[in-house]
Structures are given as structure tokens and as C-alpha cells.
Coordinates of C-alpha atoms and ligand atoms in Angstrom, one line a residue:
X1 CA -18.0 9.5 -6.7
X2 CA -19.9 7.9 -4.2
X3 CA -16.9 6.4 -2.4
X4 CA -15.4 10.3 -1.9
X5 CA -19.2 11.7 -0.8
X6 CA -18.8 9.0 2.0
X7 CA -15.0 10.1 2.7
X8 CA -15.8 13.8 2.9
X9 CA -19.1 13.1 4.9
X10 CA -17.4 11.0 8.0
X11 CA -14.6 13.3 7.8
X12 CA -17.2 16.1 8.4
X13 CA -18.7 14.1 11.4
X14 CA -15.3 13.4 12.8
X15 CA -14.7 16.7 13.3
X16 CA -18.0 17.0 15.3
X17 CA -16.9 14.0 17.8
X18 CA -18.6 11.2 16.1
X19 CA -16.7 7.9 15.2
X20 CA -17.1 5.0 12.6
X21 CA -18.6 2.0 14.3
X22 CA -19.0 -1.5 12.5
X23 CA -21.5 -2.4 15.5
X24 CA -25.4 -0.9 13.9
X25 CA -26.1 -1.2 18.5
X26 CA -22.9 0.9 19.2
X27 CA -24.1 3.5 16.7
X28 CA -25.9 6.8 16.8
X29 CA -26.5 7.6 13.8
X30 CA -26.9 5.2 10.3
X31 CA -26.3 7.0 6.8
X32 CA -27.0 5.3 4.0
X33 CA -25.5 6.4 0.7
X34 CA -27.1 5.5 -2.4
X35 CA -26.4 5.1 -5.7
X36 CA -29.9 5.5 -8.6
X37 CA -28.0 4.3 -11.7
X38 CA -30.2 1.0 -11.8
X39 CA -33.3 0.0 -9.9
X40 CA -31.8 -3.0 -8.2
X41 CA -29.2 -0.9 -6.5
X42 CA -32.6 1.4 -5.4
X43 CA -34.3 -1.8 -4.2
X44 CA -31.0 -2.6 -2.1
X45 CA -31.4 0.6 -0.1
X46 CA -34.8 -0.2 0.4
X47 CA -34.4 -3.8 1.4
X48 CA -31.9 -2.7 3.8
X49 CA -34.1 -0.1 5.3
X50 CA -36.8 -2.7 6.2
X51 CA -34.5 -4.6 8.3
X52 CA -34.2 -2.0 10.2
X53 CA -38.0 -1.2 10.6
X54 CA -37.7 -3.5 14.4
X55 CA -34.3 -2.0 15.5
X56 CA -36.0 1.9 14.7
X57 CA -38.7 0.5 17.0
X58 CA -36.2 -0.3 19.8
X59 CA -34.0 2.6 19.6
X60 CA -35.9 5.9 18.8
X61 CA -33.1 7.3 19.6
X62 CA -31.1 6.7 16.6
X63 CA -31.3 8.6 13.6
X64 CA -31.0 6.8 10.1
X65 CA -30.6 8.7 7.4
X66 CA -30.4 8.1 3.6
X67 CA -28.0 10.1 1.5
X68 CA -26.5 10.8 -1.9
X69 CA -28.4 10.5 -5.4
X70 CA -31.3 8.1 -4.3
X71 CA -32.5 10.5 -1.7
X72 CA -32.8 13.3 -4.6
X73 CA -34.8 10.4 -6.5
X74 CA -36.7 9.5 -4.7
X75 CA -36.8 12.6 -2.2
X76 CA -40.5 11.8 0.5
X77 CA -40.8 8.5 -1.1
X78 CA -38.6 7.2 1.0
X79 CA -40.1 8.8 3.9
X80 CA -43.6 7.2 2.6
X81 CA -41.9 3.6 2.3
X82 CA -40.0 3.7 5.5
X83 CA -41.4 6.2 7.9
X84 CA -38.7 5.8 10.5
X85 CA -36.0 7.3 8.5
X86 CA -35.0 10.7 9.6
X87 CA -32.6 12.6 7.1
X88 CA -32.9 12.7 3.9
X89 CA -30.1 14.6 1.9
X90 CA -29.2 14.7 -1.6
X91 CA -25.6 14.6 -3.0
X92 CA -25.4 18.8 -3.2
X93 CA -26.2 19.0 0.5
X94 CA -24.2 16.8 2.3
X95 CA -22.1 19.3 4.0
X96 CA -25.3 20.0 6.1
X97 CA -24.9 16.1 7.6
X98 CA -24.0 17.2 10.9
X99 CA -26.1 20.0 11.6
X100 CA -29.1 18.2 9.9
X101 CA -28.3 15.4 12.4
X102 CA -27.9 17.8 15.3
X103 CA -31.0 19.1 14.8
X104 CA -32.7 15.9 14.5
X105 CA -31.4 14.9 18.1
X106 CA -32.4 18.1 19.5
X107 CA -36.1 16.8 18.9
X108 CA -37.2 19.4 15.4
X109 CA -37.9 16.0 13.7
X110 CA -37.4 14.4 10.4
X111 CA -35.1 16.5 8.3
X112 CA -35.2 16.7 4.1
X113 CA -32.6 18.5 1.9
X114 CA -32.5 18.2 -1.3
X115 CA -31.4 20.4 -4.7
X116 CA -33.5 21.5 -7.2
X117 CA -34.8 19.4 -10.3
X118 CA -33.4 20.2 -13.7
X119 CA -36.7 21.4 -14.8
X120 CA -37.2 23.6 -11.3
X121 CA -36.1 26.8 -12.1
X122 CA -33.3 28.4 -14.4
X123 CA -29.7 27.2 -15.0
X124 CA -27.9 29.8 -12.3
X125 CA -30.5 28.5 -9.9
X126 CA -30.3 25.1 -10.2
X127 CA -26.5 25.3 -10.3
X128 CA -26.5 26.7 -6.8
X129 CA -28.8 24.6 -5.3
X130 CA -26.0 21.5 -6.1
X131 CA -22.9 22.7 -3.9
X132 CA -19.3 21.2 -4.5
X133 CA -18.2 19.6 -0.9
X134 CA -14.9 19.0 -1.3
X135 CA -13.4 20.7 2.0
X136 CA -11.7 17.7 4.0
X137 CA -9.4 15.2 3.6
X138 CA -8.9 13.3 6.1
X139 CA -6.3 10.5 5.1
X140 CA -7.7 8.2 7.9
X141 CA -10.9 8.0 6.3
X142 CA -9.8 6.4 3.0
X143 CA -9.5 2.5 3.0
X144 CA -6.0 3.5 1.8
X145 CA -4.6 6.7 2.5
X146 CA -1.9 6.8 -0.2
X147 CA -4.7 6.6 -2.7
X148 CA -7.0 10.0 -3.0
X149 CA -10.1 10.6 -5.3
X150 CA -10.3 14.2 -6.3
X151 CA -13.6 15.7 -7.7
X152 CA -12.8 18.2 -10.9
X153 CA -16.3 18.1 -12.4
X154 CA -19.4 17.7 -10.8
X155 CA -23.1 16.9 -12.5
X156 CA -23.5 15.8 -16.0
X157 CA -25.0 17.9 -19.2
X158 CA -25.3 14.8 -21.8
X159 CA -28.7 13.6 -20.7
X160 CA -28.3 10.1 -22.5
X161 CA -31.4 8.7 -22.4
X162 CA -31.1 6.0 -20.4
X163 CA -29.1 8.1 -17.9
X164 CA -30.7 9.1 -14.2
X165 CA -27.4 11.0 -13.4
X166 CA -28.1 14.3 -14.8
X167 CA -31.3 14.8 -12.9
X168 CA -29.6 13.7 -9.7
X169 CA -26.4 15.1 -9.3
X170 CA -27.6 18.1 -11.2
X171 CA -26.0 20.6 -14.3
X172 CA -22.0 20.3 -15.2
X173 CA -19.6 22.1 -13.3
X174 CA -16.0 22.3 -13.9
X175 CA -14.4 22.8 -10.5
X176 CA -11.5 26.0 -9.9
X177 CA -8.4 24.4 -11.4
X178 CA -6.7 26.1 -8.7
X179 CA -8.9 24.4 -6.1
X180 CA -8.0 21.1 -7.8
X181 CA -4.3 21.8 -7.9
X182 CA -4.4 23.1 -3.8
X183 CA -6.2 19.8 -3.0
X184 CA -3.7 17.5 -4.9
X185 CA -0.8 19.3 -2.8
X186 CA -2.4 18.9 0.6
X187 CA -3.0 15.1 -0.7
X188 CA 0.5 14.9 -1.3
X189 CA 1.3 16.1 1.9
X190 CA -0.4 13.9 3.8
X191 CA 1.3 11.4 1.4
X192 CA -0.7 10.3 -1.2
X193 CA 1.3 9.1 -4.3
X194 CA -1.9 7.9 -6.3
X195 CA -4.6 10.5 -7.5
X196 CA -7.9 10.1 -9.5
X197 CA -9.7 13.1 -11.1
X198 CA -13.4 12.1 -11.1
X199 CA -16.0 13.4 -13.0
X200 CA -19.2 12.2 -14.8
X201 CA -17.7 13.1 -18.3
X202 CA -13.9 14.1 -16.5
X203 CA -12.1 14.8 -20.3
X204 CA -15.1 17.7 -21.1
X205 CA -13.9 19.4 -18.0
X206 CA -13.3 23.2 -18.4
X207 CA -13.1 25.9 -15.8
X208 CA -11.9 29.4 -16.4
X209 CA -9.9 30.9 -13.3
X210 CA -9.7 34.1 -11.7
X211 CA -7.6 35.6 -15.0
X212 CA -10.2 34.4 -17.4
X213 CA -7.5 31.5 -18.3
X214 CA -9.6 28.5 -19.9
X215 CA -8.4 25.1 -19.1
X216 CA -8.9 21.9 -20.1
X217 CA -8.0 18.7 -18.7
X218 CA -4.5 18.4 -20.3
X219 CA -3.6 21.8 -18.8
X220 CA -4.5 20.6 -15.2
X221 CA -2.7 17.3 -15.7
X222 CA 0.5 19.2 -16.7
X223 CA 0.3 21.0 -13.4
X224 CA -0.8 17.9 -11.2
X225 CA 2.8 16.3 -12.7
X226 CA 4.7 18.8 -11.8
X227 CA 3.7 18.4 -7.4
X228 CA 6.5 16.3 -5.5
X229 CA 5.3 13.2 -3.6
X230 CA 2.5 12.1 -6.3
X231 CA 3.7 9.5 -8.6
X232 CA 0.5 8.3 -10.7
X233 CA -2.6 10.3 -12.2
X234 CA -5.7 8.7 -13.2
X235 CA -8.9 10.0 -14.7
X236 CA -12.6 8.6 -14.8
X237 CA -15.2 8.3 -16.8
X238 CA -14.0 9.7 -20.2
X239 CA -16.7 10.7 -23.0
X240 CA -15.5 9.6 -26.4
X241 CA -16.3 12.8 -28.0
X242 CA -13.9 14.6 -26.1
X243 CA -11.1 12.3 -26.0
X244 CA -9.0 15.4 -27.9
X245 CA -5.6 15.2 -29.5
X246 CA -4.3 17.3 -26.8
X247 CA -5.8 15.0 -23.9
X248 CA -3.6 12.0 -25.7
X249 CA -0.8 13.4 -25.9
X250 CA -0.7 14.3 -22.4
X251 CA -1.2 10.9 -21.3
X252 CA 1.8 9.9 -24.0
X253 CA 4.1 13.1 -22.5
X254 CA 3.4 13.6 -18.5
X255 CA 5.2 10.4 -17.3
X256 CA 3.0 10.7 -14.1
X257 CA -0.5 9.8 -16.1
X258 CA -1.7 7.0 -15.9
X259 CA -1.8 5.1 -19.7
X260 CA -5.2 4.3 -19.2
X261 CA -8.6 5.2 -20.5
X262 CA -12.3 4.7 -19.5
X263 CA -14.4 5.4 -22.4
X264 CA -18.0 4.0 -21.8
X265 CA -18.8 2.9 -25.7
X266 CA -22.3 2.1 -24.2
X267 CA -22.9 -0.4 -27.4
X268 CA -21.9 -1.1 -31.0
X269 CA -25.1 -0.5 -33.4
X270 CA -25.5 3.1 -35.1
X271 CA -29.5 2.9 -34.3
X272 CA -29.1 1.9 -30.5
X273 CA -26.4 5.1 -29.8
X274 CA -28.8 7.1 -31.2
X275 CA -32.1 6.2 -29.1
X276 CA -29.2 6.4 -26.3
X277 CA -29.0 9.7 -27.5
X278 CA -24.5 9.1 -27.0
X279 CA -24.0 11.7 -28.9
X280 CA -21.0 10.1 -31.3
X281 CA -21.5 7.1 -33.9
X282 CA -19.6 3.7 -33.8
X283 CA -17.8 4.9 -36.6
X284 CA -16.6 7.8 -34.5
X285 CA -16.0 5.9 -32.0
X286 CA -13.2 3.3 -33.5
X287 CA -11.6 7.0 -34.9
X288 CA -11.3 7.6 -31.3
X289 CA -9.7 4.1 -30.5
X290 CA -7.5 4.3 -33.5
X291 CA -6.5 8.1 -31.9
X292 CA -5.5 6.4 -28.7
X293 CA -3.7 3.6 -29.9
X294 CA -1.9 5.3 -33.0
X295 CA -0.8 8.1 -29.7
X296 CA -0.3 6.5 -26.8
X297 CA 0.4 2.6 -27.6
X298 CA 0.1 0.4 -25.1
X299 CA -2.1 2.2 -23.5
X300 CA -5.4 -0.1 -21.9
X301 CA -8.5 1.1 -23.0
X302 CA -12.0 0.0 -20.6
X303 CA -15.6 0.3 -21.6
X304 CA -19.1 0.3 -19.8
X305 CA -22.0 -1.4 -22.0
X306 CA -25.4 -1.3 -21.6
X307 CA -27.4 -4.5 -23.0
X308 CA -30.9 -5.1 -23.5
X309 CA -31.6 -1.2 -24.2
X310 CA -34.9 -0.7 -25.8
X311 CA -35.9 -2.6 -29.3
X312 CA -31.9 -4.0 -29.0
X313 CA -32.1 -6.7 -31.6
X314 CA -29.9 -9.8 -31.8
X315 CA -28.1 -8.2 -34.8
X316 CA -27.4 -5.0 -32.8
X317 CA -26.2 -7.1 -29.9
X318 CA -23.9 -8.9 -32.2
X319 CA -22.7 -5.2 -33.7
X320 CA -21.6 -4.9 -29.5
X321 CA -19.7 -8.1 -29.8
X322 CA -18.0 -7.0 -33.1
X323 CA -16.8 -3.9 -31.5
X324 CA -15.7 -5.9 -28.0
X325 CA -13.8 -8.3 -30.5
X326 CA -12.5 -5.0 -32.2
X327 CA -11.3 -2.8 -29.6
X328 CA -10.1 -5.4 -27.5
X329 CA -10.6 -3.6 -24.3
X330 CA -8.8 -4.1 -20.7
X331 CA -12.3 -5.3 -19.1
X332 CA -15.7 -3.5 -19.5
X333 CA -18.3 -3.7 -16.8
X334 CA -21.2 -4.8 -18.7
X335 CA -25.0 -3.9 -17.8
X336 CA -28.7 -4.9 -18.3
X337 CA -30.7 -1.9 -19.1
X338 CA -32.7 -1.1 -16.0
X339 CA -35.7 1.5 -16.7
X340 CA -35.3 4.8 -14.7
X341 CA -38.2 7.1 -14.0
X342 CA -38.1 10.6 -14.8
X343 CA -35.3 10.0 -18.2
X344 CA -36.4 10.4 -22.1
X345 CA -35.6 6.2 -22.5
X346 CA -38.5 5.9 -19.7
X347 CA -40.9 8.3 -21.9
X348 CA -40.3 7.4 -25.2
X349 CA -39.1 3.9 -25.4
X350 CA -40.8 0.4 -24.7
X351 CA -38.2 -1.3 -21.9
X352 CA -39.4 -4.4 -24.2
X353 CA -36.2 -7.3 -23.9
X354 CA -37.2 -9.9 -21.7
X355 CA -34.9 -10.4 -18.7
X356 CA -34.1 -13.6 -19.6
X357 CA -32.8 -11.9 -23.6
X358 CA -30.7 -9.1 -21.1
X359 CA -29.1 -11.9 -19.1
X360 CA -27.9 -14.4 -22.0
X361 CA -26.4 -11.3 -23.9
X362 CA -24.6 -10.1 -20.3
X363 CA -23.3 -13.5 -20.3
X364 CA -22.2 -14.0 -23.7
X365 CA -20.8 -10.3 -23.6
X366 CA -18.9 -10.9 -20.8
X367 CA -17.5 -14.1 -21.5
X368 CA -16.2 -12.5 -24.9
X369 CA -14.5 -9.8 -22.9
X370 CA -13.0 -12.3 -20.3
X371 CA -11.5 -14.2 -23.0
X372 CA -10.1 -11.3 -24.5
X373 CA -8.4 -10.0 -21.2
X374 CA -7.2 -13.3 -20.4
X375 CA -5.2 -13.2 -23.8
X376 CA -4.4 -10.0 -23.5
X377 CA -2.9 -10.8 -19.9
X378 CA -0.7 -13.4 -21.0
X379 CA 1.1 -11.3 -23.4
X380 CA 2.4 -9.7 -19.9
X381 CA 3.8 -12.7 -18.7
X382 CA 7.5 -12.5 -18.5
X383 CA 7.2 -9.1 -18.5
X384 CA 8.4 -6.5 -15.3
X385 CA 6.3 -4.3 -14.3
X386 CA 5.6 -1.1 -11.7
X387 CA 2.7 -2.5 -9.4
X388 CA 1.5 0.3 -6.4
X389 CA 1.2 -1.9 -4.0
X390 CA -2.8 -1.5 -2.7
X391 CA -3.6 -3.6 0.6
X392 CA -4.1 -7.5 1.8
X393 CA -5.6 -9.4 -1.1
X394 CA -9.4 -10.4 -0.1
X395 CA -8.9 -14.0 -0.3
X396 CA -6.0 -13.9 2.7
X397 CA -8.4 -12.0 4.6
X398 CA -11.5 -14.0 4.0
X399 CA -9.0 -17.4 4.7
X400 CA -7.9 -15.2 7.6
X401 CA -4.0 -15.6 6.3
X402 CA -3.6 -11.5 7.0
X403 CA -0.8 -11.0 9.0
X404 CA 2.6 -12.2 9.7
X405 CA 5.8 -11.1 7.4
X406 CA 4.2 -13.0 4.0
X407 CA 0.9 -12.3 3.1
X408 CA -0.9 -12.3 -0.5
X409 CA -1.0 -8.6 -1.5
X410 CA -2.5 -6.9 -4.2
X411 CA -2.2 -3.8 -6.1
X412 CA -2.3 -2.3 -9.8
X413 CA 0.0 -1.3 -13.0
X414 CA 0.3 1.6 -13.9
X415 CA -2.1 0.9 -16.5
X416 CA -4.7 -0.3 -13.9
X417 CA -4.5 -4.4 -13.7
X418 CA -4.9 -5.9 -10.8
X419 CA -1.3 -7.7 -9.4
X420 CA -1.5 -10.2 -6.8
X421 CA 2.0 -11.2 -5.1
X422 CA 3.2 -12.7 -2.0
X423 CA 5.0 -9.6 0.0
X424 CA 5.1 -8.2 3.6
X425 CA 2.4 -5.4 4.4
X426 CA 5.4 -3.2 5.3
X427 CA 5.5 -3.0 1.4
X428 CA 2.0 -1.5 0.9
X429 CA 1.4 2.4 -0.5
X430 CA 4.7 1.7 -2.6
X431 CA 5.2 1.5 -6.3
X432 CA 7.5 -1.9 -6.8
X433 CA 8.7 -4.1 -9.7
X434 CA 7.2 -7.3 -10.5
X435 CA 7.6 -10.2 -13.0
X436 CA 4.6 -11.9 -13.9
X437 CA 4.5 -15.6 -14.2
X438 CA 1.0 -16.4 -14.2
X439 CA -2.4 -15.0 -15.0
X440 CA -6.0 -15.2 -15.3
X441 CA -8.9 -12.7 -17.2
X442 CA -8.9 -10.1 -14.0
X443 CA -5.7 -10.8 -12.1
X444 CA -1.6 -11.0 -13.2
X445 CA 0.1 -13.0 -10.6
X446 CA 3.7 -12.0 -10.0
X447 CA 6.9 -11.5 -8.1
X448 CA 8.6 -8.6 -6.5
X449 CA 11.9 -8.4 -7.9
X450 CA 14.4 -7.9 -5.5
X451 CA 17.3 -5.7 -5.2
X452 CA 20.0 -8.9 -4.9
X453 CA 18.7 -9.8 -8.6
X454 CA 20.5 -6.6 -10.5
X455 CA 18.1 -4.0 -11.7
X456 CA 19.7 -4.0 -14.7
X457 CA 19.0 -7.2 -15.6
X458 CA 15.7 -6.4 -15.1
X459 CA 15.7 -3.2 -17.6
X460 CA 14.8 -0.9 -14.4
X461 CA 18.2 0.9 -14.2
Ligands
SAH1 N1 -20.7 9.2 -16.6 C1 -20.3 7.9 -17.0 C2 -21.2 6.8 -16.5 C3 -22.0 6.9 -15.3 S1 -23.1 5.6 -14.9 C4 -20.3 7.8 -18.5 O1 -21.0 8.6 -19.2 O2 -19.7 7.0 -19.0 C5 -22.0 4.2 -15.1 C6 -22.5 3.2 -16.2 O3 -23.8 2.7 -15.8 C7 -22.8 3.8 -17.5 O4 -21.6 3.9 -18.3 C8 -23.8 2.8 -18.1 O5 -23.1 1.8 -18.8 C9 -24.5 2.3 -16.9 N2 -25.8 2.7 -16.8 C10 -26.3 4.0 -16.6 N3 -27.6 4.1 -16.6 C11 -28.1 2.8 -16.8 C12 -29.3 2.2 -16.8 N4 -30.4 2.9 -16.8 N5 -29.4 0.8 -17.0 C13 -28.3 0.1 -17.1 N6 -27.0 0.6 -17.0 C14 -26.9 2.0 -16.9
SF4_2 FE1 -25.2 9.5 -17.7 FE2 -24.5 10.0 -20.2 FE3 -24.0 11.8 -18.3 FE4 -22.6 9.5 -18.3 S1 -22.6 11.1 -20.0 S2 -23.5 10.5 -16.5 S3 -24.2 8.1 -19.0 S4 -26.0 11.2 -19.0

């Protein structure tokens, strides 16, 4: 989500003259956009702001600003901890960057705009005070412009207790489907073959259009299927409640979807869901899993989990592990609970595990899962398959082995693992077939296959 905000916001200053500089002395202006989810990525911001206490000193000139869900947070905060920020501007403003700036250089001083809180006013008001901004694309803003996020949902309704997002990016919104679909066209005309429909809870999304037609999320990924020039469809974050029978089998049918699912399980005990107030019990939860893989098999299923929540005991923790070892997800990105001001966890519950408890059950979660998508890796070797072809892999560009006619390259399956290969950059933004001959938990190693060896050989006729 945030990675789009930023796209949308420099195209939006681009338009007013204003170019990306990696040089903080060359620049103007210095956004900041923030993420609230846990404290430490807060104290980031913050840490990054006092280095810049000295260099505000020396060039009163430049504006820095702080966007995106910390700055609806933590709102004049973070004009009381660093007084020589400028612009403040939460995630339903940030179409007014460039004026706010503007006016800011024209000498009317610090600037603050933020939306409402969710206990501010009523539902229609609050709604409106959190706009969509979803107006440009500009292709040569994305780090690659064959790839596109696309926003269908904005703000979240769940209000999981642990959960800062609802208060910051405000009440759920299913986007105009037709809005959507006009998006994904001028994406694919500006030739993006990759798409990913974002959205808090993205499989609740619902929006009824102009003729009082409802749609859900399987209608609008029959649609996005049927546009020329995009060749995958991906969709994040899924809730498992509304993982629906017709959602499946659209993944299973539209040969464009992505097989591949997101659905946060958060943890494995009955009693912790419920103080996370999840909504769904584990038991629901493998019903779900046993839905996607009787559906679409094959398909790779990832998970977010939250350790250390409040009162987690050791035998809870272990009911997380049993449903890791269960599931036997892709990867899940794996969390220590960090206390957030202003949600129901913070007011009713003791944050009471001791660091020390939350690292040594990240660790021990996490070297479960690693083992599990190392196994699962090495079924795939041997095996041929489509890999969209992303960039230069990080390691030939931190060893500074980028360019030339071989580099190492990475990309993804169509079921979202990571592929590294040696290739020329000439190959990148296309979709090519690869054997795999090596692996490790997060990365398949493999080979293009190449013309001279006979597709057919290769079962790709
Ligand atoms: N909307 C998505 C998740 C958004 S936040 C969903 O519902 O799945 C991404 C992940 O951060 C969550 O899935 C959760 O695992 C984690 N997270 C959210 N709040 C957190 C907190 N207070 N402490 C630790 N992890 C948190
Ligand atoms: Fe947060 Fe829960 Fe909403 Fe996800 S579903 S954004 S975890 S409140």
C-alpha cells in the first residue's frame, strides 16, 4: 500500500516540475512515508528525523515532510518531537502534496492534513474525510514498470485488536469496479503484464456500480482476465472468512490468476484469535485451507503470525507451530506483538511476554517455516516453470556484477517464489521457462530453457 501512496505521490510532484533526487543536498523537499503497524517502524521515522535536526538548521529552505499512516498517528506529535518538520499529511490527503508544499515555500508555514478519527464524527463523514488517490500512473515511477499495484479497497472494518490500521487508513471502501477495470487497461497500455489488487481485507471487497450491480472479487477478476497485454493477477491480503467458494474457483478457472493466497492466520490457539478478536476459529480456519487445496491444488498458500500477543502461553505458541507444521505454508512473515496506542489490545490487555519470550518463539517459528519451504522447494526441482522475469538480483548489484550480457537475474512463479537465473537484462518484464536445479528455503535457482532444446520436450508446446 505504502509502496503505491509513494508511486502516485512523486508522480503527482512530477507533474509540478519536481524530480527524484538520491542526493538529501540536491533536494527541495524530503517526504517521509510511514508505516504504524509496529512501534519500531514508528521509532525509525523518528530516528531518521533527528538526523536531520543539523541539516534543517542549515537549509531552512527545505521542507521535510512526513506522510502516510504515522502522520495520522501521530498527527502534532511529530511536530512536538521534531519541530522542524513542515508537512504533515495523512494517507487520505496526499493528493494535496504539492499544493501543501507550495504553500509551505510561499512562506504560510508548517502545514497539517489529516482525516478524521473513527470516533470523530459519523460513518458518511469520516468516509469522506479519507479520499481514494489513485489518479496517475506513471510507469517511470515504479522500480519496474511491467509490474503495477492497483488499489480496489481502501481502509479496514475488522478492528482486530491488535490492529492500528483501521484507525489510520480509516472505514472500508470498495473502490468503482469500473474504475478498477479503467486503471488495469491504461496499465496494460503502458505495458504492464503483472497486476496486484491491494486491499487491507482485498477478498471482502464489494462495490455496487452505477446500475446497482453488486460485485465481488471473482466478478472483477473475470473482467481483469479478459484485458490484452496483462498476463498475471495477484491479490493481497486475503481475510479467511471470506475466502468464498466462488473466490476459489476463480483462481482454479481464470488462467490469468495468480494460484496464490495470502491469508494472515495471525496464530493457532482458539483463546488467542479471540482476544485478537480474528473473527474465525482455527477450526474454521483449516476448513478454509482444506477449501483451497481440495479447489485449486497446487496452489501456495502464505501466512502473517503475530507472536507474543498478550497472555500467549507456551502451549498456545506450540498450537501456532501445529498449524505452521499443518498447513505447510509457502513462507509467512512472522511478528512480535508490538503494543499500539489507541487499539482495544492496548486497553484491555497486559502486553505481558517478555521480549526475550517474543524473540525465541520468532526464531523457533521461523526456523519451522524455513524448513518447511525448503522441503517444499525441492519438490520443484526438476520441474519447468513460468518465471516473470523482475530485475538484477541484489547480490550482482551489491558485488557490482550488474551489467554486461550475463547477469544474475531474479523474478517469480506464477505462484510467487522467488527464481534466480543467470540471463541478459534484455530478458527482464518477460514471462520465461525455467528448470530448477537447485534451491534453498526463499530462493529456486534455475535455467532459462532455450528455444534450441525443443519445447516439447519441455511440456511447454
Ligand atoms: N490487512 C492485513 C494485514 C495488515 S498489517 C490482514 O488483515 O491480514 C500486516 C501484518 O502485520 C498483520 O497480518 C499482522 O500479522 C502484523 N501486525 C499488525 N499489527 C501488529 C502489531 N500490533 N504487532 C505485531 N504485528 C502486527
Ligand atoms: Fe488490521 Fe485486522 Fe484490518 Fe488486517 S483485518 S488491517 S489485521 S484490523
Amino acid at each position: 500500500m505504502n509502496m503505491l501512496d509513494s508511486e502516485l505521490v512523486v508522480a503527482s510532484l512530477r507533474k509540478q516540475g519536481y524530480q527524484l533526487t538520491d542526493s538529501i543536498e540536491e533536494a527541495d523537499a524530503l517526504l517521509f512515508n510511514t508505516c504504524s503497524v509496529r512501534e519500531q517502524a514508528e521509532n525509525k521515522t523518528y530516528s531518521h528525523l533527528g538526523k536531520l535536526r543539523q541539516f534543517k538548521i542549515d537549509n531552512p529552505e527545505k521542507v521535510i515532510g512526513v506522510m502516510g499512516c504515522m502522520a495520522q498517528n501521530h498527527q502534532k506529535k511529530i511536530f512536538q518531537r521534531a519541530p522542524y518538520v513542515d508537512l504533515i499529511v495523512g494517507p487520505g490527503q496526499l493528493h494535496q502534496i504539492p499544493e501543501l508544499i507550495k504553500k509551505i515555500e510561499q512562506g504560510e508555514g508548517r502545514q497539517i492534513e489529516v482525516s478524521l478519527g473513527r470516533r470523530d464524527g459519523g460513518r458518511e463523514e469520516i468516509i469522506r474525510s479519507h479520499e481514494s488517490f489513485d489518479p496517475l500512473r506513471d510507469p517511470e515511477m515504479r522500480p519496474t514498470p511491467f509490474q503495477a499495484f492497483i488499489r480496489i479497497q481502501i481502509g479496514c472494518d475488522k478492528f482486530c485488536t491488535y490492529c492500528i490500521v483501521p484507525s489510520v487508513r480509516g472505514p472500508e471502501q470498495g473502490r468503482n469496479p469500473h474504475d478498477i477495470i479503467a486503471e488495469a487497461k491504461h496499465l496494460a497500455l503502458h505495458d504492464t503484464v503483472e497486476i496486484t489488487l491491494i486491499g487491507q481485507t482485498v477478498n471482502s471487497y464489494k462495490a455496487v456500480d452505477q446500475d446497482g450491480k453488486l460485485w465481488r472479487m471473482s466478478d472483477l477478476l473475470g473482467e481483469l482476465q479478459e484485458i490484452d497485454g496483462i498476463q498475471r493477477i495477484k491479490f493481497v491480503t486475503n481475510y479467511p472468512n471470506d475466502m468464498t467458494d466462488d473466490l476459489l474457483c476463480a483462481v482454479r478457472d481464470l488462467s490469468k490468476v495468480s494460484p496464490y493466497l495470502h491469508v494472515p492466520a495471525q496464530s493457532g490457539s482458539e483463546r488467542i484469535l479471540k482476544r485478537m478478536k480474528r473473527g474465525y476459529t482455527v477450526a474454521q480456519y483449516r476448513d478454509m485451507m482444506h477449501r483451497i487445496r481440495e479447489t485449486v491444488p497446487g496452489a501456495a498458500v502464505s501466512s502473517d503470525f503475530i507472536v507474543g500477543f498478550c497472555g500467549e502461553t507456551d502451549e498456545e505458541f506450540q498450537m501456532t507451530v501445529d498449524l505452521v507444521e499443518e498447513c505447510r505454508f509457502k513462507n509467512s512473515f512472522i511478528f512480535k506483538y508490538s503494543e499500539r496506542e489507541g487499539t482495544k489490545g492496548a486497553e484491555m490487555y497486559d502486553d505481558d511476554i517478555p521480549h526475550h519470550v517474543k524473540k525465541e518463539r520468532n526464531n523457533r517459528l521461523l526456523e519451522i517455516q524455513n524448513q518447511i519451504s525448503l522441503e517444499d522447494n525441492q519438490d520443484m526441482i526438476g520441474h519447468t516453470v513460468d518465471v516473470l522475469i523482475e530485475g538484477i538480483s541484489k547480490t550482482a548489484i551489491r558485488k557490482g556484477e550488474d551489467t554486461g550480457p550475463s547477469v544474475q537475474l531474479t523474478g517469480r512463479t506464477h505462484c510467487d517464489r522467488i527464481v534466480v537465473c543467470e540471463g541478459n537484462p534484455r530478458q527482464i518484464g518477460h514471462i520465461l521457462p525455467m528448470t530448477i536445479y537447485e534451491t534453498s528455503p526463499h530462493t529456486l535457482f534455475g535455467e532459462v530453457v532455450t528455444e534450441a532444446c525443443g519445447p516439447e520436450l519441455f511440456g511447454l508446446g
